């Protein structure tokens, strides 16, 4: 819900997030659509690991 309130509904949850532990890049259909630091992502999104 916090993601929607912050205007991130266009990015999350229909994206795949790739992180190196410091920076997160959100992809939709193979294209990077948004980036943020990992601390911001952890505070604003529910991110679950996948096998992909």
C-alpha atoms as an extended CHARMM CRD file, in Angstrom:
* protein
*
        52  EXT
         1         1  UNK       CA              0.0000000000        0.0000000000        0.0000000000  PROA      1               0.0000000000
         2         2  UNK       CA              2.8420000000        2.4110000000        0.7700000000  PROA      2               0.0000000000
         3         3  UNK       CA              4.0750000000        1.9300000000       -2.7960000000  PROA      3               0.0000000000
         4         4  UNK       CA              0.7390000000        3.1910000000       -4.1290000000  PROA      4               0.0000000000
         5         5  UNK       CA              0.7070000000        6.1830000000       -1.7830000000  PROA      5               0.0000000000
         6         6  UNK       CA              4.1940000000        7.1360000000       -2.9580000000  PROA      6               0.0000000000
         7         7  UNK       CA              3.1800000000        6.9610000000       -6.6210000000  PROA      7               0.0000000000
         8         8  UNK       CA              4.9620000000        3.7000000000       -7.4230000000  PROA      8               0.0000000000
         9         9  UNK       CA              1.8980000000        1.8170000000       -8.6400000000  PROA      9               0.0000000000
        10        10  UNK       CA              3.1560000000        2.0720000000      -12.2350000000  PROA      10              0.0000000000
        11        11  UNK       CA              6.3950000000        0.2990000000      -11.2650000000  PROA      11              0.0000000000
        12        12  UNK       CA              5.4220000000       -2.1270000000       -8.5050000000  PROA      12              0.0000000000
        13        13  UNK       CA              4.2280000000       -4.9510000000       -8.3470000000  PROA      13              0.0000000000
        14        14  UNK       CA              4.3890000000       -5.8080000000      -12.0370000000  PROA      14              0.0000000000
        15        15  UNK       CA              8.1690000000       -5.7670000000      -12.1820000000  PROA      15              0.0000000000
        16        16  UNK       CA             11.1790000000       -7.9160000000      -11.4530000000  PROA      16              0.0000000000
        17        17  UNK       CA             13.7220000000       -6.3730000000       -9.0860000000  PROA      17              0.0000000000
        18        18  UNK       CA             17.4210000000       -7.1570000000       -9.3860000000  PROA      18              0.0000000000
        19        19  UNK       CA             19.6690000000       -6.0170000000       -6.5410000000  PROA      19              0.0000000000
        20        20  UNK       CA             23.3620000000       -6.1730000000       -5.7180000000  PROA      20              0.0000000000
        21        21  UNK       CA             22.5410000000       -5.3740000000       -2.0840000000  PROA      21              0.0000000000
        22        22  UNK       CA             23.1940000000       -1.6650000000       -2.5450000000  PROA      22              0.0000000000
        23        23  UNK       CA             21.1240000000       -0.7360000000       -5.6020000000  PROA      23              0.0000000000
        24        24  UNK       CA             17.8600000000       -2.1000000000       -7.0520000000  PROA      24              0.0000000000
        25        25  UNK       CA             16.8010000000       -2.0330000000      -10.6840000000  PROA      25              0.0000000000
        26        26  UNK       CA             13.1840000000       -2.8050000000      -11.5520000000  PROA      26              0.0000000000
        27        27  UNK       CA             12.4750000000       -4.4630000000      -14.9110000000  PROA      27              0.0000000000
        28        28  UNK       CA              9.2260000000       -4.8810000000      -16.8220000000  PROA      28              0.0000000000
        29        29  UNK       CA              9.2140000000       -7.0280000000      -19.9670000000  PROA      29              0.0000000000
        30        30  UNK       CA             13.0200000000       -7.0440000000      -19.9500000000  PROA      30              0.0000000000
        31        31  UNK       CA             13.3530000000       -3.2400000000      -19.8590000000  PROA      31              0.0000000000
        32        32  UNK       CA             14.6560000000       -1.3050000000      -16.8450000000  PROA      32              0.0000000000
        33        33  UNK       CA             11.8440000000        1.0030000000      -15.7220000000  PROA      33              0.0000000000
        34        34  UNK       CA             13.0730000000        2.3350000000      -12.3750000000  PROA      34              0.0000000000
        35        35  UNK       CA             16.0550000000        2.3100000000      -10.0000000000  PROA      35              0.0000000000
        36        36  UNK       CA             16.5790000000        3.1190000000       -6.3310000000  PROA      36              0.0000000000
        37        37  UNK       CA             18.9260000000        2.2680000000       -3.4840000000  PROA      37              0.0000000000
        38        38  UNK       CA             18.2950000000       -0.9900000000       -1.6500000000  PROA      38              0.0000000000
        39        39  UNK       CA             17.4020000000        0.7590000000        1.6160000000  PROA      39              0.0000000000
        40        40  UNK       CA             14.6090000000        2.6880000000       -0.1040000000  PROA      40              0.0000000000
        41        41  UNK       CA             13.3100000000       -0.4770000000       -1.7710000000  PROA      41              0.0000000000
        42        42  UNK       CA             13.3450000000       -2.3920000000        1.5240000000  PROA      42              0.0000000000
        43        43  UNK       CA             11.3970000000        0.3800000000        3.2550000000  PROA      43              0.0000000000
        44        44  UNK       CA              8.7560000000        0.7980000000        0.5350000000  PROA      44              0.0000000000
        45        45  UNK       CA              8.2500000000       -2.5890000000       -1.1320000000  PROA      45              0.0000000000
        46        46  UNK       CA              7.7020000000       -6.2080000000       -0.1870000000  PROA      46              0.0000000000
        47        47  UNK       CA             10.4170000000       -7.9610000000       -2.1560000000  PROA      47              0.0000000000
        48        48  UNK       CA             10.5270000000      -11.7450000000       -2.2730000000  PROA      48              0.0000000000
        49        49  UNK       CA             13.3690000000      -13.8310000000       -3.7270000000  PROA      49              0.0000000000
        50        50  UNK       CA             12.7150000000      -15.9900000000       -6.7750000000  PROA      50              0.0000000000
        51        51  UNK       CA             14.5790000000      -18.7470000000       -8.5910000000  PROA      51              0.0000000000
        52        52  UNK       CA             14.7590000000      -16.7320000000      -11.8100000000  PROA      52              0.0000000000
